[in-house]
């Protein structure tokens, strides 16, 4: 069988990662651009397309199936990025139109978490599953929902924003302007807040992070401290796991999935998060679903899944 | 065009409503059985099939397309009712098999709220919608979710149990054994509890329901009192609307529906519920969805939708 190729692009606030993806899911080569250096779409896409051309030329690939893009607020229906707060290029960005000035291939966009879910379906451990949900933990909390083997986009293209499910009514302030969202508790920032709040309430705390200022603490540091036995760090991930387990149990009442996947930095902390998460999930799960849902960490490395997921968008039934 | 006919059966804990449904959604005739009088499946189905035969004979209908059944814990995949707590007939009830002893027609089962959602899609105001969610308020709170024009059953057949979404962590005791479920707040029982709690905390309450014992209060009475200006009854529905609006806003983050429908007794209270519900929905809805979701009461009378919805199951793509 002849191989085919596609380009997968993961647009983040800081970096733009591009990869040439073979149809079997192997990333043949990668390029990178600093997203934050751009304030206009035209030069940004010009440079992206320079990288795409180089990826093809350097690997003797004459034709690609298309370009898939995972981006914050990426809209599958319109091919646009709609006013993404984390991007330095503002407004409604029509990537499809702009890319077509350079190359006449299919261009598909979706938000980054949806793309990750689709990457897991096409290339990862979700292969063959009809119903699953992906939670991505990072600066924010994203999600992608697969129902009947298809990614749910909804009527607007904006489906799968479970990070903004209100978990605790009138709870913590969220960056979206509302209160109590899952993201306010289980994003990297939320985890740091939980730790700093606990530390503030524990004047005799004498652990590994005692001399790190609030603004310098990262969820990774807390994860390392938890794995090294730090009591407050362990407590932080216990609380995080409890919130996330509740959110996952709630999500099950919607689509009764076979599995829930988790990815992103905080998910890589391992047992300090996963043990309380699984306990909470079991505790909060409605009896009729008991035993029917697997909770697991994504099978794909997070620097791989974003590119694979973006490329996988091209394989989505339309 | 020749008319075709189907049987729709709505199985409730108290009554079993059966109707002969014409393909244009007209219910030609109805029969009724007292569900609670049965403890075994065989005589129950025998009597149901007696009614089906009578409905056909009395209306000179020689053949039907099939029998659709909406029932608590009805499973679309298995054709069984699985251990429904509200039924006097216990265990896993294989309706499909039992009915086939009498008549060789397609038999399709689903839970009652899913059937209601499907009835709204096929015969009601959701006709032509790709994405919507139905909430049914009654003894419990049920829901049915339509994604891409199809009812979501999930991996087990148990999708769409939004009544058991945990709305308030560690909140009110729910009949499912857990705490804080939407159902504990916005079912008929939940509404009565809210009112009785408020009345308990208001010793000088002097309204229409001041002499009605807690155990005698119904959500209908509270609705009537609210419509007549009773302050505590109004407050009760304000709180109910706030909880339900939050639950609906949360549901939107999943599937980005075009509309959310509401049906059942408490929904018929009208403005005392709908005004605070719409205000809460707007308040809790994530900004990206603002203006994209209609909240409305079902267009079908609740004694009609259950039968139509059950019959509509036969039209579901499989």
Coordinates of C-alpha atoms in Angstrom, one line a residue:
Chain A
X1 CA 0.0 0.0 0.0
X2 CA 1.2 3.5 -0.8
X3 CA 1.6 5.9 2.1
X4 CA -0.3 9.1 2.2
X5 CA 0.6 12.2 4.2
X6 CA -1.1 15.0 5.9
X7 CA 0.0 18.1 7.9
X8 CA -1.1 18.4 11.5
X9 CA -0.8 21.9 13.1
X10 CA -1.2 22.5 16.8
X11 CA -1.7 26.2 17.5
X12 CA -1.0 27.2 21.1
X13 CA -0.6 30.7 22.6
X14 CA 3.1 30.3 22.7
X15 CA 4.1 27.8 20.1
X16 CA 2.8 26.6 16.8
X17 CA 3.9 22.9 16.3
X18 CA 3.6 21.5 12.8
X19 CA 4.2 17.9 11.7
X20 CA 4.2 15.8 8.6
X21 CA 2.0 12.8 9.5
X22 CA 2.0 9.5 7.6
X23 CA -1.3 7.7 7.3
X24 CA -0.2 5.1 9.9
X25 CA 0.2 7.8 12.5
X26 CA 3.9 8.3 12.3
X27 CA 5.1 11.9 12.6
X28 CA 7.9 12.0 9.9
X29 CA 9.2 15.5 10.7
X30 CA 8.3 18.6 12.7
X31 CA 8.7 22.4 12.5
X32 CA 7.9 25.1 15.0
X33 CA 7.0 28.8 15.0
X34 CA 6.6 31.2 17.9
X35 CA 2.8 32.1 17.8
X36 CA 3.3 35.0 20.1
X37 CA 5.5 36.8 17.6
X38 CA 2.6 37.5 15.3
X39 CA -0.2 40.0 15.5
X40 CA -1.6 39.6 12.0
X41 CA -3.0 36.5 10.2
X42 CA -1.3 37.0 6.8
X43 CA 2.3 36.9 7.8
X44 CA 1.6 34.1 10.3
X45 CA 0.0 31.9 7.7
X46 CA 2.7 32.8 5.2
X47 CA 5.3 31.5 7.6
X48 CA 3.2 28.4 8.4
X49 CA 3.0 27.6 4.7
X50 CA 6.7 28.1 4.4
X51 CA 7.2 25.4 7.0
X52 CA 4.6 23.2 5.4
X53 CA 6.4 23.5 2.0
X54 CA 9.8 22.7 3.7
X55 CA 8.3 19.7 5.6
X56 CA 7.1 18.3 2.2
X57 CA 10.3 19.1 0.3
X58 CA 12.7 17.9 2.9
X59 CA 10.8 14.6 3.0
X60 CA 10.2 14.2 -0.7
X61 CA 6.5 14.4 -0.3
X62 CA 4.9 15.8 -3.4
X63 CA 1.2 15.9 -2.3
X64 CA -0.7 15.9 1.0
X65 CA -4.2 15.0 1.8
X66 CA -4.8 18.2 3.6
X67 CA -4.0 20.4 6.6
X68 CA -5.6 19.8 10.0
X69 CA -5.4 22.4 12.7
X70 CA -6.1 22.2 16.4
X71 CA -6.5 25.7 17.9
X72 CA -8.1 27.4 20.8
X73 CA -11.7 28.3 19.7
X74 CA -11.1 26.6 16.3
X75 CA -14.4 26.0 14.6
X76 CA -14.9 22.9 12.6
X77 CA -17.9 24.4 10.7
X78 CA -16.4 27.7 9.6
X79 CA -12.7 26.9 9.3
X80 CA -12.1 30.0 11.6
X81 CA -10.5 30.6 14.9
X82 CA -13.1 32.8 16.7
X83 CA -11.6 35.4 19.1
X84 CA -9.3 33.2 21.0
X85 CA -8.3 35.1 24.2
X86 CA -4.9 33.3 24.4
X87 CA -3.7 34.3 20.9
X88 CA -1.9 37.6 20.1
X89 CA -3.6 37.6 16.7
X90 CA -7.1 39.0 17.5
X91 CA -10.5 38.6 15.8
X92 CA -12.1 36.0 13.7
X93 CA -9.3 34.3 11.8
X94 CA -10.2 32.5 8.6
X95 CA -7.4 30.0 8.3
X96 CA -9.1 28.0 5.6
X97 CA -9.4 31.0 3.2
X98 CA -5.8 32.2 4.0
X99 CA -4.2 28.8 3.5
X100 CA -6.0 28.4 0.2
X101 CA -4.0 31.3 -1.2
X102 CA -1.0 29.0 -1.0
X103 CA -2.3 25.5 -1.5
X104 CA -5.5 24.0 -2.7
X105 CA -6.0 21.2 -0.2
X106 CA -8.7 20.5 2.4
X107 CA -8.2 22.6 5.6
X108 CA -10.0 21.4 8.7
X109 CA -10.0 23.2 12.1
X110 CA -11.2 22.2 15.5
X111 CA -10.5 23.2 19.0
X112 CA -7.4 21.6 20.5
X113 CA -9.2 19.3 22.9
X114 CA -11.5 18.1 20.2
X115 CA -8.6 17.4 18.0
X116 CA -6.9 15.5 20.8
X117 CA -10.0 13.3 21.3
X118 CA -10.0 12.7 17.6
X119 CA -6.3 11.8 17.6
X120 CA -7.0 9.3 20.3
X121 CA -9.8 7.8 18.3
X122 CA -7.9 7.5 15.0
X123 CA -4.4 6.8 16.3
X124 CA -4.6 6.0 20.0
X125 CA -6.2 3.8 22.6
X126 CA -9.7 4.9 21.7
X127 CA -9.5 3.2 18.3
X128 CA -12.8 1.4 17.7
X129 CA -14.6 3.0 20.6
X130 CA -18.1 4.5 19.8
X131 CA -18.5 6.6 23.0
X132 CA -15.7 8.3 24.9
X133 CA -14.8 11.6 26.4
X134 CA -11.3 13.2 26.5
X135 CA -10.4 15.7 29.2
X136 CA -7.2 17.7 28.6
X137 CA -5.6 19.4 31.6
X138 CA -3.3 22.3 31.0
X139 CA -3.4 26.1 31.3
X140 CA -7.2 25.5 30.9
X141 CA -9.3 22.4 30.9
X142 CA -10.6 21.2 27.5
X143 CA -12.7 18.3 26.4
X144 CA -13.7 16.4 23.4
X145 CA -16.8 14.2 23.2
X146 CA -17.2 11.2 20.9
X147 CA -20.7 9.9 20.4
X148 CA -21.5 7.0 18.0
X149 CA -17.9 7.2 16.7
X150 CA -18.2 10.8 15.8
X151 CA -16.8 13.9 17.4
X152 CA -19.7 16.1 18.8
X153 CA -19.4 19.6 17.4
X154 CA -23.0 20.7 18.3
X155 CA -25.0 23.3 16.5
X156 CA -22.4 26.1 16.7
X157 CA -19.2 24.0 16.5
X158 CA -18.5 24.8 20.2
X159 CA -19.5 21.5 21.8
X160 CA -17.3 19.9 24.4
X161 CA -16.4 22.7 26.7
X162 CA -16.6 20.6 29.9
X163 CA -13.9 22.7 31.5
X164 CA -16.6 25.3 31.8
X165 CA -19.1 23.1 33.4
X166 CA -20.0 24.7 36.7
X167 CA -18.9 22.1 39.2
X168 CA -19.3 24.2 42.4
X169 CA -22.2 26.7 42.3
X170 CA -20.9 30.1 43.4
X171 CA -17.5 28.6 43.7
X172 CA -14.0 29.8 42.6
X173 CA -13.6 32.6 40.2
X174 CA -12.9 31.3 36.7
X175 CA -11.0 33.1 33.9
X176 CA -14.3 33.0 31.8
X177 CA -15.9 35.5 34.2
X178 CA -18.2 33.0 35.9
X179 CA -17.7 31.1 39.1
X180 CA -17.1 27.5 40.0
X181 CA -16.1 26.0 36.6
X182 CA -14.2 22.7 36.6
X183 CA -11.3 24.7 35.0
X184 CA -11.0 26.9 38.0
X185 CA -10.2 23.8 40.1
X186 CA -8.4 21.3 37.9
X187 CA -6.4 23.3 35.4
X188 CA -2.7 23.8 36.1
X189 CA -3.6 27.3 37.6
X190 CA -6.4 25.8 39.6
X191 CA -4.1 23.2 41.1
X192 CA -1.6 25.9 42.0
X193 CA -4.3 27.9 43.7
X194 CA -5.4 24.8 45.7
X195 CA -1.9 24.3 46.9
X196 CA -1.3 27.9 47.8
X197 CA -4.6 28.1 49.6
X198 CA -3.7 25.0 51.6
X199 CA -0.2 26.4 52.3
X200 CA -1.7 29.6 53.5
X201 CA -3.9 27.7 55.9
X202 CA -0.9 25.6 57.2
X203 CA 1.5 28.1 58.8
X204 CA 3.7 25.2 60.0
X205 CA 4.2 23.8 56.5
X206 CA 7.8 22.7 56.1
X207 CA 7.8 20.8 52.8
X208 CA 9.8 21.1 49.6
X209 CA 7.9 24.1 48.3
X210 CA 8.0 26.2 51.5
X211 CA 10.4 28.8 50.1
X212 CA 8.8 29.1 46.6
X213 CA 6.6 32.2 46.2
X214 CA 3.0 31.7 45.2
X215 CA 3.6 33.2 41.8
X216 CA 6.5 30.8 41.1
X217 CA 4.7 27.6 42.1
X218 CA 3.8 25.3 39.2
X219 CA 1.5 22.3 39.0
X220 CA 4.6 20.3 37.9
X221 CA 6.5 21.3 41.1
X222 CA 3.5 20.3 43.2
X223 CA 3.3 16.9 41.3
X224 CA 7.0 16.3 42.0
X225 CA 6.5 17.2 45.6
X226 CA 3.5 14.9 45.9
X227 CA 5.5 12.0 44.4
X228 CA 8.2 12.7 46.9
X229 CA 5.8 12.5 49.8
X230 CA 5.0 16.1 50.5
X231 CA 1.8 16.1 52.6
X232 CA 0.3 19.4 51.2
X233 CA 1.1 18.5 47.7
X234 CA -0.5 15.1 48.1
X235 CA -3.6 16.8 49.7
X236 CA -3.7 19.2 46.7
X237 CA -3.8 16.3 44.2
X238 CA -6.4 14.5 46.4
X239 CA -8.7 17.5 46.1
X240 CA -8.0 17.8 42.4
X241 CA -8.8 14.2 41.9
X242 CA -12.0 14.5 43.8
X243 CA -13.2 17.5 41.7
X244 CA -12.2 15.8 38.5
X245 CA -13.8 12.5 39.4
X246 CA -17.0 14.3 40.1
X247 CA -16.9 16.1 36.8
X248 CA -16.2 12.8 35.0
X249 CA -19.0 11.0 36.8
X250 CA -21.3 13.9 35.8
X251 CA -20.2 13.7 32.2
X252 CA -21.1 10.0 32.1
X253 CA -24.8 10.9 32.7
X254 CA -24.8 12.6 29.4
X255 CA -23.4 10.0 26.9
X256 CA -22.7 6.8 28.9
X257 CA -19.2 6.4 27.4
X258 CA -17.1 3.3 27.4
X259 CA -14.0 5.2 28.5
X260 CA -12.8 8.6 29.8
X261 CA -9.3 9.7 28.8
X262 CA -7.2 12.2 30.5
X263 CA -4.1 14.0 29.1
X264 CA -1.9 17.0 29.7
X265 CA 0.7 18.0 32.2
X266 CA -1.2 17.4 35.5
X267 CA -2.3 14.0 34.2
X268 CA 1.3 12.9 34.0
X269 CA 1.7 13.3 37.7
X270 CA 0.5 9.8 38.0
X271 CA -0.8 8.1 41.1
X272 CA -1.0 11.1 43.3
X273 CA -3.8 12.3 40.9
X274 CA -5.1 9.0 39.5
X275 CA -5.7 7.2 42.9
X276 CA -8.0 9.9 44.3
X277 CA -9.5 10.5 40.9
X278 CA -10.5 6.9 40.5
X279 CA -11.9 6.7 44.0
X280 CA -13.9 9.9 43.5
X281 CA -15.2 8.7 40.1
X282 CA -16.5 5.4 41.7
X283 CA -18.0 7.3 44.6
X284 CA -19.8 9.8 42.4
X285 CA -20.8 7.5 39.5
X286 CA -24.5 6.7 39.3
X287 CA -25.2 3.0 40.1
X288 CA -26.4 2.1 36.6
X289 CA -23.0 3.0 35.2
X290 CA -20.9 1.2 37.8
X291 CA -18.3 -1.0 36.1
X292 CA -19.1 0.2 32.6
X293 CA -16.6 3.1 32.2
X294 CA -12.8 2.9 32.0
X295 CA -10.8 6.0 33.3
X296 CA -7.4 6.1 31.7
X297 CA -4.5 8.3 30.7
X298 CA -4.2 9.0 27.0
X299 CA -1.9 6.5 25.2
X300 CA -0.3 9.3 23.2
X301 CA 2.4 11.6 24.4
X302 CA 0.9 15.1 24.6
X303 CA 3.5 16.7 22.3
X304 CA 2.4 14.0 19.7
X305 CA -1.3 13.8 20.2
X306 CA -1.9 17.5 19.3
X307 CA -0.3 17.1 15.9
X308 CA -1.8 13.7 15.3
X309 CA -5.2 14.9 16.4
X310 CA -5.0 17.8 14.0
X311 CA -4.0 15.6 11.1
X312 CA -6.8 13.1 12.1
X313 CA -9.4 15.8 11.5
X314 CA -9.0 15.1 7.8
X315 CA -10.3 11.6 8.4
X316 CA -13.5 12.8 10.0
X317 CA -16.7 11.9 8.3
X318 CA -18.4 15.1 7.1
Chain B
X1 CA -50.6 8.2 0.5
X2 CA -51.8 5.3 2.6
X3 CA -51.7 5.7 6.3
X4 CA -49.6 3.4 8.5
X5 CA -50.1 2.8 12.2
X6 CA -48.0 2.0 15.2
X7 CA -48.6 1.3 18.9
X8 CA -47.0 3.6 21.5
X9 CA -46.9 2.4 25.1
X10 CA -46.0 4.6 28.0
X11 CA -45.2 2.5 31.1
X12 CA -45.3 4.4 34.3
X13 CA -45.3 3.1 37.9
X14 CA -49.0 3.7 38.3
X15 CA -50.5 3.6 34.8
X16 CA -49.7 2.0 31.4
X17 CA -51.0 4.2 28.6
X18 CA -51.4 2.7 25.2
X19 CA -52.2 4.5 21.9
X20 CA -52.8 3.7 18.3
X21 CA -50.7 6.3 16.5
X22 CA -51.2 7.2 12.8
X23 CA -48.0 8.0 10.8
X24 CA -48.9 11.8 10.9
X25 CA -48.8 11.7 14.7
X26 CA -52.5 11.6 15.4
X27 CA -53.4 9.3 18.3
X28 CA -56.5 7.5 17.0
X29 CA -57.5 5.7 20.2
X30 CA -56.2 4.9 23.7
X31 CA -56.3 2.2 26.3
X32 CA -55.1 2.0 29.9
X33 CA -53.9 -0.6 32.4
X34 CA -53.0 -0.2 36.1
X35 CA -49.3 -1.1 36.1
X36 CA -49.2 -1.4 39.8
X37 CA -51.7 -4.3 39.8
X38 CA -49.1 -6.6 38.2
X39 CA -46.1 -8.4 39.8
X40 CA -45.3 -10.7 36.9
X41 CA -44.3 -9.9 33.3
X42 CA -46.4 -12.6 31.6
X43 CA -49.9 -11.6 32.7
X44 CA -48.9 -7.9 32.3
X45 CA -47.8 -8.4 28.6
X46 CA -50.8 -10.7 28.0
X47 CA -53.2 -7.9 29.1
X48 CA -51.2 -5.2 27.1
X49 CA -51.4 -7.3 24.0
X50 CA -55.2 -7.7 24.6
X51 CA -55.4 -3.9 24.6
X52 CA -53.2 -3.7 21.4
X53 CA -55.5 -6.2 19.6
X54 CA -58.6 -4.3 20.7
X55 CA -57.1 -0.9 19.6
X56 CA -56.4 -2.5 16.2
X57 CA -59.8 -4.2 15.8
X58 CA -61.9 -1.3 17.1
X59 CA -60.2 0.9 14.5
X60 CA -60.2 -1.6 11.6
X61 CA -56.4 -1.6 11.5
X62 CA -55.1 -4.9 10.2
X63 CA -51.4 -4.4 10.5
X64 CA -49.0 -2.2 12.6
X65 CA -45.5 -1.1 11.9
X66 CA -44.5 -2.1 15.4
X67 CA -44.7 -1.4 19.1
X68 CA -42.7 1.3 20.8
X69 CA -42.4 1.4 24.5
X70 CA -41.2 4.2 26.8
X71 CA -40.5 2.8 30.3
X72 CA -38.3 3.7 33.3
X73 CA -34.9 2.0 32.7
X74 CA -36.0 0.9 29.3
X75 CA -33.0 -0.2 27.3
X76 CA -33.0 0.5 23.5
X77 CA -30.2 -2.0 22.9
X78 CA -31.6 -5.0 24.8
X79 CA -35.4 -4.5 24.5
X80 CA -35.5 -5.0 28.3
X81 CA -36.5 -2.9 31.3
X82 CA -33.6 -3.3 33.7
X83 CA -34.6 -3.3 37.4
X84 CA -36.8 -0.3 37.5
X85 CA -37.2 0.8 41.1
X86 CA -40.7 2.3 40.5
X87 CA -42.2 -0.8 38.9
X88 CA -44.0 -3.5 40.9
X89 CA -42.7 -6.1 38.4
X90 CA -39.1 -6.7 39.5
X91 CA -36.0 -7.8 37.7
X92 CA -34.8 -7.6 34.1
X93 CA -38.0 -7.7 32.0
X94 CA -37.6 -8.8 28.4
X95 CA -40.6 -7.1 26.8
X96 CA -39.4 -7.7 23.2
X97 CA -39.3 -11.5 23.7
X98 CA -42.6 -11.6 25.6
X99 CA -44.4 -9.5 23.1
X100 CA -43.1 -11.7 20.2
X101 CA -45.1 -14.6 21.7
X102 CA -48.2 -12.7 20.6
X103 CA -47.2 -10.7 17.5
X104 CA -44.3 -10.7 15.2
X105 CA -43.6 -7.0 14.8
X106 CA -40.6 -4.8 15.7
X107 CA -40.6 -3.9 19.4
X108 CA -38.4 -1.0 20.5
X109 CA -37.9 0.2 24.1
X110 CA -36.3 3.3 25.5
X111 CA -36.5 5.1 28.8
X112 CA -39.4 7.5 29.1
X113 CA -37.4 10.7 28.8
X114 CA -35.5 9.5 25.8
X115 CA -38.8 8.6 24.2
X116 CA -40.2 12.0 25.0
X117 CA -37.2 13.6 23.3
X118 CA -37.7 11.5 20.3
X119 CA -41.4 12.3 20.1
X120 CA -40.5 16.0 20.1
X121 CA -38.1 15.4 17.3
X122 CA -40.5 13.4 15.1
X123 CA -43.8 15.0 15.9
X124 CA -43.1 18.2 17.9
X125 CA -41.3 21.5 17.9
X126 CA -37.9 19.8 17.6
X127 CA -38.6 18.6 14.1
X128 CA -35.6 19.3 11.9
X129 CA -33.3 20.1 14.8
X130 CA -29.9 18.3 14.9
X131 CA -29.0 19.1 18.5
X132 CA -31.3 19.5 21.4
X133 CA -31.9 18.3 24.9
X134 CA -35.2 17.4 26.6
X135 CA -35.6 17.7 30.4
X136 CA -38.7 16.0 31.8
X137 CA -39.8 17.1 35.3
X138 CA -42.0 14.7 37.3
X139 CA -41.6 12.3 40.2
X140 CA -38.0 12.3 39.0
X141 CA -36.1 14.3 36.4
X142 CA -35.3 12.6 33.2
X143 CA -33.6 13.7 30.0
X144 CA -33.0 12.8 26.4
X145 CA -30.2 14.1 24.3
X146 CA -30.2 14.4 20.5
X147 CA -26.9 14.8 18.7
X148 CA -26.6 15.1 15.0
X149 CA -30.3 14.2 14.7
X150 CA -30.0 11.0 16.6
X151 CA -30.9 10.1 20.2
X152 CA -27.8 9.4 22.2
X153 CA -28.0 6.0 23.8
X154 CA -24.3 5.6 24.8
X155 CA -22.4 2.4 25.2
X156 CA -24.8 0.8 27.6
X157 CA -28.1 2.3 26.5
X158 CA -28.2 4.4 29.6
X159 CA -27.2 7.8 28.3
X160 CA -29.2 10.9 29.1
X161 CA -29.6 10.7 32.9
X162 CA -29.0 14.4 33.5
X163 CA -31.4 14.2 36.5
X164 CA -28.5 12.5 38.2
X165 CA -25.9 15.0 37.3
X166 CA -24.6 16.2 40.7
X167 CA -25.5 19.9 40.7
X168 CA -24.5 20.7 44.3
X169 CA -21.5 18.7 45.6
X170 CA -22.4 17.1 49.0
X171 CA -25.9 18.6 48.6
X172 CA -29.4 17.2 49.2
X173 CA -30.0 13.5 49.6
X174 CA -31.2 12.0 46.3
X175 CA -33.3 8.9 45.9
X176 CA -30.4 7.3 44.0
X177 CA -28.4 7.2 47.2
X178 CA -26.0 9.9 46.3
X179 CA -26.1 13.6 47.2
X180 CA -26.8 16.8 45.3
X181 CA -28.4 15.4 42.1
X182 CA -30.5 17.8 39.9
X183 CA -33.4 15.5 40.6
X184 CA -33.2 16.1 44.4
X185 CA -33.8 19.8 43.6
X186 CA -36.1 20.1 40.6
X187 CA -38.3 17.0 40.6
X188 CA -41.8 17.4 42.0
X189 CA -40.5 16.0 45.3
X190 CA -37.6 18.3 45.2
X191 CA -39.8 21.3 44.7
X192 CA -42.0 20.2 47.6
X193 CA -38.9 19.9 49.8
X194 CA -37.7 23.4 48.9
X195 CA -41.2 24.8 49.8
X196 CA -41.4 22.9 53.1
X197 CA -37.9 24.0 54.0
X198 CA -38.7 27.6 53.3
X199 CA -41.9 27.4 55.2
X200 CA -40.1 25.8 58.2
X201 CA -37.8 28.8 58.2
X202 CA -40.6 31.3 57.9
X203 CA -42.7 30.9 61.1
X204 CA -44.9 33.8 60.2
X205 CA -45.9 32.4 56.8
X206 CA -49.6 33.1 56.3
X207 CA -50.1 32.0 52.7
X208 CA -52.5 29.7 50.9
X209 CA -50.7 26.5 52.0
X210 CA -50.2 27.4 55.6
X211 CA -52.6 24.6 56.8
X212 CA -51.4 21.9 54.4
X213 CA -49.2 19.3 56.1
X214 CA -45.7 18.7 54.6
X215 CA -46.7 15.3 53.4
X216 CA -49.8 16.6 51.6
X217 CA -48.1 19.5 49.7
X218 CA -47.7 18.9 46.0
X219 CA -45.7 20.8 43.4
X220 CA -49.0 21.6 41.6
X221 CA -50.3 23.3 44.8
X222 CA -47.1 25.3 45.1
X223 CA -47.4 26.2 41.4
X224 CA -51.0 27.4 41.8
X225 CA -50.0 29.4 44.9
X226 CA -47.1 31.0 43.1
X227 CA -49.4 32.0 40.2
X228 CA -51.8 33.5 42.8
X229 CA -48.9 35.5 44.3
X230 CA -47.9 33.5 47.4
X231 CA -44.4 34.8 48.3
X232 CA -43.0 31.5 49.5
X233 CA -44.3 29.6 46.5
X234 CA -42.8 32.2 44.2
X235 CA -39.5 31.9 46.1
X236 CA -39.7 28.1 45.7
X237 CA -40.0 28.3 42.0
X238 CA -37.3 31.0 41.8
X239 CA -34.9 28.6 43.5
X240 CA -36.1 25.8 41.3
X241 CA -35.6 27.9 38.2
X242 CA -32.1 28.8 39.3
X243 CA -31.1 25.2 39.8
X244 CA -32.6 24.1 36.6
X245 CA -31.1 27.0 34.7
X246 CA -27.7 26.1 36.0
X247 CA -28.1 22.4 35.0
X248 CA -29.2 23.5 31.5
X249 CA -26.3 25.8 31.1
X250 CA -24.0 23.0 32.1
X251 CA -25.6 20.6 29.6
X252 CA -24.9 23.1 26.8
X253 CA -21.1 22.7 27.4
X254 CA -21.5 19.1 26.3
X255 CA -23.3 19.3 23.0
X256 CA -23.9 22.9 22.1
X257 CA -27.6 22.3 21.3
X258 CA -29.9 24.6 19.4
X259 CA -32.6 24.2 21.9
X260 CA -33.5 22.9 25.3
X261 CA -37.0 21.6 25.9
X262 CA -38.8 21.2 29.2
X263 CA -41.9 19.1 29.9
X264 CA -43.8 17.6 32.8
X265 CA -46.1 18.9 35.5
X266 CA -43.8 21.5 37.1
X267 CA -43.0 22.9 33.6
X268 CA -46.7 23.7 33.2
X269 CA -46.6 26.1 36.2
X270 CA -45.5 28.7 33.6
X271 CA -43.9 32.0 34.3
X272 CA -43.2 31.5 38.1
X273 CA -40.7 28.8 36.9
X274 CA -39.8 30.0 33.4
X275 CA -38.9 33.6 34.3
X276 CA -36.2 32.6 36.9
X277 CA -35.2 29.7 34.8
X278 CA -34.4 31.9 31.7
X279 CA -32.6 34.4 33.9
X280 CA -30.5 31.7 35.5
X281 CA -29.8 30.1 32.2
X282 CA -28.5 33.4 30.8
X283 CA -26.5 34.1 33.9
X284 CA -24.8 30.7 34.0
X285 CA -24.3 30.2 30.2
X286 CA -20.7 30.4 29.0
X287 CA -20.2 33.5 26.8
X288 CA -19.5 31.5 23.6
X289 CA -23.0 30.1 23.7
X290 CA -24.9 33.3 24.4
X291 CA -27.8 33.7 22.1
X292 CA -27.4 30.3 20.4
X293 CA -29.8 28.3 22.6
X294 CA -33.6 28.4 22.9
X295 CA -35.1 27.3 26.1
X296 CA -38.8 26.3 25.6
X297 CA -41.6 24.2 26.9
X298 CA -42.4 21.1 24.9
X299 CA -45.0 21.7 22.2
X300 CA -46.8 18.4 23.0
X301 CA -49.1 17.8 25.9
X302 CA -47.5 15.5 28.3
X303 CA -50.2 12.8 28.1
X304 CA -49.7 12.8 24.4
X305 CA -45.9 13.0 24.1
X306 CA -45.2 9.8 26.0
X307 CA -47.3 7.7 23.6
X308 CA -46.1 9.6 20.5
X309 CA -42.5 9.3 21.7
X310 CA -42.8 5.6 22.2
X311 CA -44.4 5.1 18.8
X312 CA -41.6 7.4 17.3
X313 CA -38.9 5.0 18.5
X314 CA -39.9 2.8 15.5
X315 CA -38.8 5.6 13.2
X316 CA -35.3 5.8 14.7
X317 CA -32.4 4.9 12.5
X318 CA -30.7 1.8 13.8

